[in-house]
Structure formats: structure tokens, C-alpha cells
Amino acid sequence: MKKVSCLLCISLFTTIACNDSNILESIPPVDKPNPPISGNVTNKVKYRPSNYMMWDNWCIKNNDEVHLFHLQGVINGINYDYDTNLRGFGHAVSSDLLHWNEKSEVLSLYGKELPYEADFRYSGCTVEYKGKYYMFYTMRKWAGERIGVAMSDDLYTWTEYEGNPVIVPDARWFITYEHDSASPNIDRWDRVDCRDMIVVKDNKSDGFYGYFVSSSDILGFTSPTSVIGVAYSTDLLHWEQHGIAYLPTGVSVPEMIDVFEYDDTWYMTLTTAKDNGNLLAFSDPYITRGTIYATSQSPEGPFVEDYKDNVLLGGQINSGYSMRTIDYQNKKRLMYVDVNNGISVLSLPKTIGKNSEGRLRAFYAADLLTSLRKSEITPQIHSLPSNSFGWPTYGGRWTTQNDVFQCETDPNSWQAVLFEGGLNNIEMSFMIKNWDCNSFGIVFANKVEQTSLNDLSHILVIEPEKNRIYLTDHAWDFQNCRSYKFSKDMEYKFRCILMENVLELYINDELVFNSGLYNSGNYLPGLFANNGNLSVYDLDIFALEE
């Protein structure tokens, strides 16, 4: 650790030159197809581009508008070869973080011959400085990456900086193109990482901090692993690298960085997954992909995780990931990509905050999201579906008295109740003050005259005994899962949002679960209890905008 601390604190700076040679420069170029040209498309809530899927995304505010830029993935039969696709960044504009107008893509590589770029550009960020906008992005050529920048006066038309690249990894800390790179493994390491730039204003001077993913051998692992470097600039064009701001504890590939100050603490968020190399990356054992966070008292780092609690959001392959924050209406918001079997959309905005234990979390943005409510549905019992697929068996009864819904089940049995509705997008909230059952939760059922078990399309199980929440269906197969620590003597307000093909659960307005699913629409919302008694208070149901 002395070696690491020393390197983190090195104060010598290096200005990166732009004349390095690519280690795979000899691969010949390939003819490129023409891209589709996006028009001006008005999207509903939960934006997705018209011709592509999206993933990494970032925003910048310009007066009353927010401009979204994002990576575009292949979808809808547009079959561009991955290695030769020169598509640019998707672009959309919003006035409320909810509704987005899709614009033409920006910064494509079609028709351009650039010495350090052959593949579509990867993630970066956009910042404003002295009336001009700067778009940082990942320049990619075969196995080599560098950081480039383009400039614009209006966020629509961009010109690449003639001095690109502005950052190439410094050999004192990172794997780079030089043969005297800081790695004895350079002969068997065929790539140079330098990507996912995020730029943050130095609130104590006129400069900027830049953070980027690179690779290093500093930890002495079997092979180089990804780390986060930090650089500094006073003009956004010339950068001095200061070393490593974040080190993983094992071989890992953190991506899509964000860095911000909140409540006198500096936070770094990173997207990662178990298939990124580290099976112990998450404090929640159920998570396989998500966003973790680390903290520091200085923007220079080092940023360090609390491995007892390092998860900001995540779940399994169908959960949200790849997030960035934006200051909007005097609050720090976050947005990410919601995924449903590869079909990705922009998430609903959340508000950054801390829970009762002081942990960084995403919270329900009431000042924004309540505008999606179109009507309130008075909770009235529609039916009690059977709990067996083969026979009309019932595991208990639901009753209502003074607006309190109560369930009493038979031993080791469960019973659901469905309310009037028939809705496509739904918000349902309720209070649980105590419970005397093994589990309870939320159901969404197909709207038919005689509902049965097979009509329960989605069941969200809240299981306090095992401190977890998971998604299933009428067959009770174990699906997407998250940990949550429950306490018997606390009151809990649950809020569930089903918006298109994404389900979210908030507990006391903290986002604790999200998952993609198939939404057939026209659902009856409902509740269930398992093996015991349950009382449900303050039940509200809203039809949301479609």
C-alpha cells in the first residue's frame, strides 16, 4: 500500500503529446455504409431512439432545456457490422426530464478520415465554458483508445479539436502505447484503455478535473486491470495527469464514471458487473450488474468504497445501469438506462440523497414524477384469483373496513386481491405498519372476467424474513432480486411504478428495486399476503401517462 499511496500523491505533471503511434496501426480500413439520418421525433415518457437501442448517456442543461447525448446500439434490423459502424451520438432535448424530442445524431465518423479513429465513439461528457460547449468522447481505433474533444456553439453542430487527442495514458501510471509503459506485462497486453471521460468544475478555482478509465499494473495482479485516472486543465484542451484516483480491490472493469460533490463529500459512481471480472464487486450478493460508489474528501481522490454498502442501483441483466447526474431545479438528479432483454430506454429521473443511515441513494422525484399522474383510481376489490393452476383453490380472504385492506390466510397458504383498473402504466402506494406473515407484495394481473392464478403476470415479493425483494410470476420462478434490511418495529411506505416495460419499487421513497419486464397493458393492480395476517393502509392507485 505504500507504493500505491506514493504513486497517488505524485505531484509531477505530464502534458500529453498527440503524436503517439497506434500499436495496431497496420490493420487496413474497411468500406463503411451510410448511416440512417434521424429526424426530429417526439417521444413519449421513457425515451428511446427511433432506430437504435441506447446505453451510456449524459446530459447538459442549456437555459430551460436539457440536452441528452447517448451511445447508440444496433436494433430494429439495422445490421451494421460492429467493428466498422461509424454512427454518432444520439441526441434528444427535454424541458422537464420526462418528455424528449429526438434530434439528429451528432459527431458521427461517416465521411471522415482521422488518424486515431476507426470505430464509433464511446462515452464521454459535455460541459460549458465561456459560452462554448465541449464534448469529450472516447476515440477508438482497433484496440487503442484516447480521449478527444469537439466544440460547439449550439449543441447541434460540432467540430473536432484539431489537436486531438487531448489525453493519452501517462506511462508512469497506466498502460500506454510506449514500450516503456508502466507494465512488465505489456508484451501480452494488446490494448490501451482510455475512455468514459467525465469533467467536473473545480469549485475552488477556474480549472476542471477530468476522470477517465485506463488500465494499470500497479496492483500486481496476473494482468493489468482497469483503474480511474484523474487529470487537471484550465482550458479544457490541455490536461496534466495527476495519477490514479480509484483502485479496485480485484481484477475488474469499472466503466461509465460520474463524479460529484454532495453534502460536503465527493462521490464517484461506476458501472460494473460480475462478468466484468470481480464476483465480489457488490455489497448486495444478489446483484450481478449495477452502479457502485466510492467516496473521498478531495476531488483528486483517492476514492474508496465501503464494501459493507457500495451499491447505488442495480440488480440483474434486466435492471438499470450506466448512470450520470445532472443539477436540475436546485436538486441533483440521476438518470440511467432501463433494460428489458436488450431493449433499452432512458429511466425516469430520480433525486440523489441519503437514507436514514447516511448512505447514498436514489429517491422518488416527487416534484417531477407526480405530473405523470392522469387520474386516481378508487381502490375497489375486483376479484380474488385462485392460488392453484389446476383447481379453484383459495388460500385466504381479503376484506376492507374504514379504507384498511386486511388479509388473513390459511396456514402455509397465500392469497391475492385484485382491484378495479385495467391500466397500462400504474403507480400504486400503500403503508404497512406491521405484519404477521412470511411475505407480502404487489401483483399485476391480466384483466379478464374470471381471474385465475395464470392471469398473475407479475408478482413483486417483499420478504422481510429474508431481507429481500424479488420478482416472479404465477409459476413462482425466482427472478430479479435485491437485498433490503427490514425492521419489524418500523412503518414502511411502499410505492410501485409500472411504466411501459419497467417496474420500480420505492420504500420510504428510496429506490430499492427496478427490473425490466414484459408489459402487456390493461392490468389489474393488486396485493397479496403469504402465511399470516396483513393490514394495508393509505392505498392509492394512479393511472399514469401513456
XYZ file of C-alpha atoms in Angstrom:
546
model
C 0.000 0.000 0.000
C 2.946 2.359 0.466
C 3.736 2.045 -3.234
C 0.121 2.836 -4.156
C -0.117 5.808 -1.797
C 3.136 7.210 -3.109
C 2.007 6.999 -6.700
C -1.336 8.533 -5.859
C 0.391 11.521 -4.350
C 2.993 12.184 -7.049
C 2.829 15.884 -7.842
C 4.824 15.912 -11.062
C 2.599 16.621 -14.040
C 2.872 15.487 -17.635
C 1.233 17.206 -20.584
C 0.257 14.534 -23.060
C 1.554 14.882 -26.598
C -0.589 13.935 -29.556
C 1.912 12.096 -31.748
C 1.945 8.572 -30.277
C 1.688 5.626 -32.659
C -1.069 3.041 -32.544
C 0.128 -0.472 -31.733
C -2.270 -1.896 -34.315
C -1.914 0.855 -36.937
C -1.326 -1.621 -39.772
C -4.894 -3.003 -39.927
C -6.436 -1.738 -43.204
C -9.628 0.338 -43.257
C -12.954 -1.151 -44.380
C -15.633 0.451 -46.562
C -18.376 1.917 -44.374
C -22.143 2.007 -45.057
C -24.129 5.198 -44.886
C -25.988 5.720 -41.596
C -29.693 6.397 -41.202
C -30.417 10.074 -40.604
C -32.578 10.745 -37.582
C -35.249 13.375 -37.894
C -36.935 15.416 -35.176
C -39.005 12.748 -33.403
C -41.251 13.437 -30.438
C -41.024 10.628 -27.893
C -43.296 9.646 -25.061
C -42.088 9.344 -21.481
C -39.151 6.923 -21.163
C -37.257 7.996 -24.259
C -35.658 5.522 -26.622
C -34.165 6.451 -30.003
C -36.205 5.616 -33.077
C -33.616 3.444 -34.894
C -31.268 2.259 -32.157
C -31.078 0.971 -28.632
C -29.262 3.239 -26.184
C -26.906 2.759 -23.298
C -24.322 5.173 -21.809
C -25.857 8.649 -21.685
C -25.199 12.090 -20.236
C -26.957 15.462 -20.101
C -26.191 19.153 -20.079
C -28.559 21.987 -19.202
C -28.925 24.940 -21.581
C -31.295 27.614 -20.255
C -34.681 25.866 -19.886
C -33.725 22.840 -21.940
C -31.780 19.703 -21.123
C -29.785 18.069 -23.919
C -29.256 14.327 -23.749
C -26.442 12.560 -25.625
C -26.085 8.798 -25.684
C -24.428 5.821 -27.328
C -26.481 4.031 -29.970
C -26.613 0.280 -30.323
C -27.906 -1.795 -33.199
C -31.627 -2.615 -33.167
C -34.670 -2.961 -35.457
C -32.854 -4.785 -38.238
C -30.233 -2.100 -38.915
C -27.391 -4.582 -39.225
C -24.182 -2.583 -39.229
C -21.024 -4.526 -38.558
C -19.912 -3.665 -35.027
C -16.266 -3.037 -35.920
C -16.971 -0.714 -38.831
C -20.012 1.192 -37.617
C -19.335 4.914 -37.603
C -22.606 6.084 -36.073
C -22.535 9.175 -33.887
C -24.110 10.026 -30.546
C -27.880 10.072 -30.213
C -29.280 13.476 -29.267
C -32.587 14.451 -27.630
C -33.934 17.557 -25.882
C -36.339 17.913 -22.956
C -37.865 20.697 -20.909
C -38.855 18.508 -17.924
C -36.568 15.397 -17.860
C -39.648 13.330 -18.766
C -40.611 14.052 -22.364
C -37.902 14.050 -25.021
C -37.704 15.254 -28.622
C -35.215 13.220 -30.632
C -32.810 15.229 -32.802
C -30.331 14.236 -35.487
C -27.289 12.352 -34.252
C -24.051 14.256 -33.727
C -20.349 13.521 -34.143
C -20.572 10.507 -36.423
C -17.435 9.358 -38.244
C -19.057 8.932 -41.635
C -17.107 10.682 -44.373
C -14.149 11.381 -42.072
C -10.578 10.098 -42.212
C -8.987 10.589 -38.801
C -5.642 9.082 -37.749
C -6.763 7.747 -34.358
C -10.367 6.742 -35.020
C -11.899 3.802 -36.886
C -14.865 2.713 -34.719
C -17.857 4.611 -33.384
C -17.018 6.780 -30.406
C -17.567 5.690 -26.842
C -18.732 7.561 -23.772
C -17.727 10.980 -22.599
C -19.460 14.097 -21.321
C -20.479 17.624 -22.301
C -19.566 20.807 -20.413
C -19.995 24.531 -20.996
C -17.134 27.016 -20.632
C -17.225 30.709 -21.533
C -20.234 30.343 -23.805
C -18.865 27.363 -25.742
C -19.723 23.682 -25.353
C -17.103 20.955 -25.151
C -17.950 17.338 -25.915
C -15.408 14.851 -24.614
C -15.550 11.372 -26.118
C -13.599 8.143 -26.436
C -11.607 7.898 -29.669
C -11.355 4.243 -30.721
C -9.079 2.573 -33.247
C -8.933 -1.192 -33.081
C -7.610 -1.994 -29.587
C -6.486 1.533 -28.771
C -8.404 4.336 -27.068
C -7.735 8.030 -26.454
C -9.777 10.997 -25.245
C -10.860 13.552 -27.838
C -12.935 16.710 -27.674
C -15.222 18.617 -30.040
C -16.646 22.113 -29.677
C -19.994 23.710 -30.445
C -21.828 26.995 -30.062
C -25.320 25.492 -30.055
C -25.078 21.779 -29.051
C -26.189 20.732 -32.561
C -23.168 21.360 -34.803
C -19.803 20.109 -33.566
C -16.225 20.480 -34.760
C -13.471 18.134 -33.603
C -10.471 19.813 -31.985
C -7.526 19.768 -34.376
C -5.174 18.958 -31.509
C -6.900 15.674 -30.593
C -6.285 13.510 -28.664
C -6.206 15.616 -25.509
C -5.485 12.683 -23.170
C -3.401 9.562 -23.788
C -2.491 7.466 -20.715
C 0.694 8.536 -18.923
C 3.203 5.676 -18.760
C 4.069 6.465 -15.125
C 0.714 5.056 -14.002
C -1.059 3.447 -16.926
C -0.681 1.005 -19.797
C 0.065 3.158 -22.827
C 1.404 2.995 -26.364
C 5.036 3.392 -25.331
C 7.103 0.232 -24.914
C 8.456 1.588 -21.636
C 4.899 1.664 -20.278
C 4.407 1.111 -16.554
C 3.715 -2.593 -17.007
C 6.041 -5.586 -17.247
C 3.130 -7.357 -18.979
C 2.964 -5.024 -21.983
C 4.101 -7.764 -24.378
C 0.951 -9.786 -23.605
C -1.449 -6.879 -23.225
C -2.843 -5.938 -26.633
C -4.969 -2.920 -25.792
C -4.717 0.606 -24.386
C -7.713 1.757 -22.308
C -8.570 5.434 -22.143
C -12.310 6.082 -22.079
C -15.537 7.304 -20.431
C -14.300 10.817 -19.600
C -16.232 12.879 -17.046
C -15.256 16.521 -16.476
C -16.090 18.342 -13.240
C -15.636 22.043 -12.426
C -13.135 22.801 -9.697
C -15.230 24.792 -7.238
C -12.130 26.390 -5.718
C -10.583 27.771 -8.905
C -11.206 28.259 -12.614
C -9.969 24.797 -13.549
C -11.532 21.413 -14.277
C -10.940 17.862 -13.100
C -11.144 15.094 -15.678
C -11.623 11.432 -14.779
C -11.130 8.572 -17.211
C -10.901 4.778 -17.250
C -7.472 3.370 -18.010
C -5.512 0.181 -17.265
C -2.648 -0.291 -14.866
C -0.347 -2.964 -13.491
C 0.107 -1.104 -10.222
C -1.743 -3.712 -8.154
C 0.478 -6.547 -9.331
C -2.361 -8.783 -10.494
C -1.991 -11.509 -13.103
C -2.848 -8.982 -15.810
C -3.428 -5.236 -15.918
C -6.814 -4.121 -14.588
C -8.936 -1.008 -15.030
C -8.411 1.973 -12.755
C -9.677 5.569 -12.788
C -7.168 8.269 -13.632
C -7.511 11.964 -12.834
C -6.224 14.943 -14.812
C -6.491 18.731 -14.476
C -6.997 21.524 -17.001
C -7.558 25.262 -17.011
C -8.793 25.487 -20.617
C -10.338 22.033 -21.302
C -7.833 21.430 -24.106
C -4.537 20.883 -22.294
C -4.518 18.355 -19.466
C -1.994 17.417 -16.782
C -2.399 13.922 -15.425
C -2.185 13.601 -11.648
C -2.253 9.831 -11.246
C -4.823 7.278 -10.086
C -7.981 8.410 -8.283
C -9.618 4.984 -7.817
C -8.265 1.442 -7.496
C -10.477 -1.665 -7.495
C -9.786 -4.417 -4.969
C -9.522 -7.110 -7.621
C -9.377 -7.629 -11.357
C -12.320 -5.578 -12.543
C -13.564 -3.250 -15.277
C -15.352 -0.214 -13.834
C -16.953 1.927 -16.533
C -19.155 4.991 -17.085
C -17.797 7.153 -14.275
C -19.567 10.048 -12.637
C -18.011 12.348 -10.024
C -19.849 14.964 -7.988
C -19.844 16.692 -4.613
C -22.848 16.180 -2.379
C -23.294 17.150 1.269
C -19.570 18.010 1.679
C -18.424 14.648 0.330
C -17.040 13.768 -3.089
C -18.679 10.746 -4.720
C -17.530 8.629 -7.629
C -20.040 6.250 -9.213
C -19.018 3.428 -11.542
C -20.890 0.867 -13.607
C -19.657 -2.703 -13.320
C -20.871 -6.298 -13.354
C -19.871 -9.750 -12.198
C -18.954 -10.577 -15.776
C -16.524 -7.641 -15.625
C -14.135 -9.833 -13.660
C -14.918 -9.399 -9.942
C -17.547 -11.654 -8.368
C -17.350 -9.710 -5.083
C -17.880 -6.250 -6.558
C -21.240 -5.627 -4.866
C -22.216 -5.409 -1.206
C -25.586 -6.881 -2.257
C -24.950 -10.573 -3.060
C -27.968 -10.768 -5.381
C -26.647 -8.130 -7.798
C -24.911 -9.180 -10.999
C -24.790 -5.755 -12.697
C -25.177 -2.251 -11.328
C -23.657 1.034 -10.218
C -21.378 1.203 -7.192
C -19.988 4.277 -5.454
C -16.858 5.347 -3.625
C -16.162 8.487 -1.569
C -13.340 10.941 -0.978
C -12.778 14.196 0.849
C -10.921 15.581 -2.158
C -11.772 15.653 -5.865
C -8.281 14.266 -6.519
C -9.074 11.132 -4.508
C -8.313 8.526 -3.564
C -11.934 7.390 -3.837
C -12.598 4.417 -1.555
C -15.601 2.103 -1.322
C -17.342 0.964 1.828
C -17.677 -2.710 0.987
C -20.465 -3.134 3.525
C -22.609 -0.832 1.377
C -21.369 0.263 -2.036
C -24.440 -0.137 -4.282
C -26.350 2.844 -5.630
C -28.550 0.943 -8.088
C -28.589 -2.383 -9.862
C -29.892 -5.903 -9.996
C -29.598 -8.445 -12.773
C -29.221 -8.113 -16.539
C -32.684 -6.526 -16.851
C -32.026 -3.832 -14.232
C -30.917 -0.246 -14.634
C -27.269 0.668 -15.110
C -24.922 3.242 -16.665
C -25.965 6.409 -14.810
C -24.997 10.062 -14.745
C -26.214 13.009 -12.661
C -27.379 16.496 -13.561
C -28.292 19.518 -11.439
C -31.907 20.326 -12.251
C -34.337 22.636 -10.451
C -31.987 23.055 -7.478
C -31.602 19.316 -6.895
C -29.095 16.745 -8.043
C -30.859 14.226 -10.269
C -29.734 10.964 -11.763
C -30.841 9.067 -14.831
C -29.691 5.767 -16.225
C -30.653 3.132 -18.774
C -33.524 0.766 -18.074
C -33.096 -2.564 -19.829
C -35.561 -5.234 -20.865
C -33.829 -8.078 -22.713
C -31.725 -5.673 -24.745
C -34.446 -3.083 -25.430
C -33.236 -0.055 -23.525
C -34.889 3.232 -22.602
C -33.988 6.261 -20.534
C -35.081 5.882 -16.931
C -37.426 8.158 -15.074
C -35.403 10.823 -13.217
C -34.505 10.223 -9.586
C -33.192 12.605 -6.921
C -29.839 11.999 -5.226
C -29.979 11.861 -1.436
C -29.004 9.942 1.679
C -31.096 7.432 3.565
C -31.520 7.283 7.342
C -28.155 5.514 7.651
C -26.318 8.174 5.651
C -25.916 6.002 2.544
C -26.069 7.486 -0.946
C -29.327 6.551 -2.642
C -31.721 7.396 -5.474
C -35.078 8.769 -4.340
C -38.517 9.281 -5.842
C -38.548 12.712 -7.526
C -41.996 13.800 -6.372
C -41.646 17.318 -7.794
C -41.250 15.812 -11.285
C -42.968 12.431 -11.345
C -46.356 13.357 -9.905
C -47.028 15.214 -13.167
C -47.299 11.786 -14.838
C -50.499 11.017 -12.896
C -53.532 11.303 -15.168
C -56.267 10.018 -12.878
C -56.755 8.473 -9.457
C -58.389 5.048 -9.207
C -60.509 4.423 -6.110
C -59.358 1.051 -4.704
C -62.288 -1.332 -5.038
C -61.957 -5.099 -4.886
C -62.412 -6.665 -8.311
C -61.696 -10.302 -7.516
C -59.691 -12.831 -5.537
C -57.839 -15.072 -8.016
C -57.291 -18.715 -7.170
C -53.854 -19.734 -5.908
C -53.597 -23.036 -7.807
C -53.258 -23.522 -11.563
C -55.354 -26.690 -11.667
C -58.215 -26.120 -9.221
C -60.146 -23.085 -7.944
C -58.445 -23.160 -4.545
C -58.133 -20.124 -2.296
C -55.623 -19.575 0.489
C -57.424 -16.909 2.490
C -59.702 -13.896 2.380
C -59.331 -10.147 1.857
C -61.721 -7.654 3.459
C -61.900 -3.872 3.781
C -63.020 -1.695 6.669
C -62.539 2.062 7.042
C -60.223 2.149 3.991
C -57.954 -0.512 5.527
C -57.480 -3.668 3.465
C -56.848 -6.792 5.512
C -55.848 -10.317 4.634
C -55.998 -13.477 6.728
C -54.545 -16.585 5.081
C -54.761 -20.237 5.914
C -51.582 -21.832 7.320
C -48.801 -22.031 4.730
C -51.088 -20.537 2.099
C -51.223 -17.283 0.199
C -53.920 -15.150 -1.355
C -54.010 -12.212 -3.746
C -56.607 -9.491 -4.202
C -57.141 -7.524 -7.409
C -58.539 -4.016 -7.640
C -60.570 -2.365 -10.350
C -58.474 -0.875 -13.122
C -57.339 -2.069 -16.470
C -54.312 0.170 -16.780
C -51.157 0.212 -18.905
C -48.964 2.434 -16.704
C -49.649 2.344 -12.979
C -48.466 3.900 -9.725
C -49.586 2.234 -6.503
C -48.600 3.225 -2.965
C -49.567 1.938 0.475
C -48.426 1.829 4.103
C -47.563 -1.247 6.156
C -47.412 -0.507 9.889
C -46.880 -4.070 10.997
C -47.166 -7.530 9.534
C -47.678 -11.035 10.794
C -46.961 -13.024 7.661
C -43.964 -14.561 5.919
C -44.147 -12.316 2.878
C -46.425 -9.927 1.019
C -46.266 -7.825 -2.085
C -47.740 -6.487 -5.299
C -49.370 -8.251 -8.237
C -50.367 -7.203 -11.742
C -52.945 -9.391 -13.447
C -54.437 -9.624 -16.905
C -57.874 -8.053 -16.991
C -60.366 -10.857 -17.610
C -63.823 -11.602 -16.217
C -62.732 -14.591 -14.149
C -59.138 -14.092 -12.999
C -57.141 -17.162 -12.091
C -53.584 -17.879 -10.996
C -52.393 -17.951 -14.603
C -53.524 -14.342 -15.034
C -50.989 -13.071 -12.478
C -48.383 -11.832 -14.955
C -46.040 -10.218 -12.427
C -45.634 -10.709 -8.680
C -43.250 -8.491 -6.700
C -42.438 -10.301 -3.457
C -41.433 -8.398 -0.321
C -39.869 -10.946 2.013
C -38.831 -9.325 5.324
C -37.782 -12.617 6.920
C -35.007 -12.963 4.333
C -34.394 -9.210 3.877
C -35.000 -9.308 0.156
C -37.322 -8.292 -2.675
C -37.704 -10.328 -5.833
C -39.775 -10.527 -8.992
C -41.647 -13.627 -10.082
C -44.846 -14.681 -11.876
C -47.690 -17.171 -11.362
C -45.193 -20.077 -11.550
C -43.129 -18.540 -8.728
C -39.821 -18.863 -10.565
C -37.146 -16.788 -8.840
C -36.294 -13.758 -10.997
C -34.639 -10.380 -10.428
C -33.717 -9.870 -6.749
C -32.337 -7.203 -4.382
C -31.442 -7.125 -0.700
C -33.167 -4.742 1.716
C -32.841 -4.762 5.506
C -36.254 -4.724 7.186
C -37.071 -3.980 10.822
C -40.232 -5.332 12.428
C -40.939 -2.227 14.507
C -40.826 0.276 11.622
C -43.545 1.647 9.381
C -42.902 1.362 5.657
C -44.395 3.254 2.759
C -44.198 1.257 -0.463
C -44.511 2.880 -3.871
C -44.558 0.822 -7.050
C -44.404 2.235 -10.577
C -45.079 0.160 -13.678
C -44.155 2.347 -16.661
C -44.050 0.610 -20.022
C -41.638 -2.345 -19.678
C -40.032 -1.324 -16.379
C -41.067 -1.925 -12.776
C -39.740 0.177 -9.874
C -40.236 -0.217 -6.131
C -39.541 2.529 -3.615
C -39.527 2.039 0.152
C -39.937 5.281 2.075
C -39.286 6.929 -1.321
C -35.872 5.235 -1.681
C -35.457 3.260 -4.901
C -34.732 -0.306 -3.796
C -35.651 -2.399 -6.834
C -36.048 -2.000 -10.569
C -36.438 -4.521 -13.334
C -37.392 -4.780 -16.953
C -40.389 -6.967 -17.734
C -42.963 -7.532 -20.445
C -45.925 -5.176 -20.057
C -48.946 -6.398 -21.991
C -51.007 -3.484 -20.666
C -54.570 -3.320 -19.332
C -53.529 -4.679 -15.927
C -55.483 -5.031 -12.723
C -53.228 -3.924 -9.831
C -53.327 -5.911 -6.620
C -51.710 -7.145 -3.425
C -51.009 -10.496 -1.800
C -50.109 -11.915 1.601
C -48.455 -15.236 2.408
C -48.919 -17.383 5.532
C -50.353 -14.957 8.044
C -52.149 -11.660 8.506
C -51.581 -8.314 6.828
C -53.161 -4.848 7.142
C -52.675 -2.324 4.351
C -53.202 1.413 4.961
C -53.405 4.505 2.753
C -53.733 2.602 -0.516
C -53.565 4.896 -3.564
C -53.674 3.893 -7.230
C -52.994 6.229 -10.162
C -53.210 5.801 -13.900
C -50.016 7.234 -15.382
C -49.418 8.931 -18.698
C -49.022 6.595 -21.655
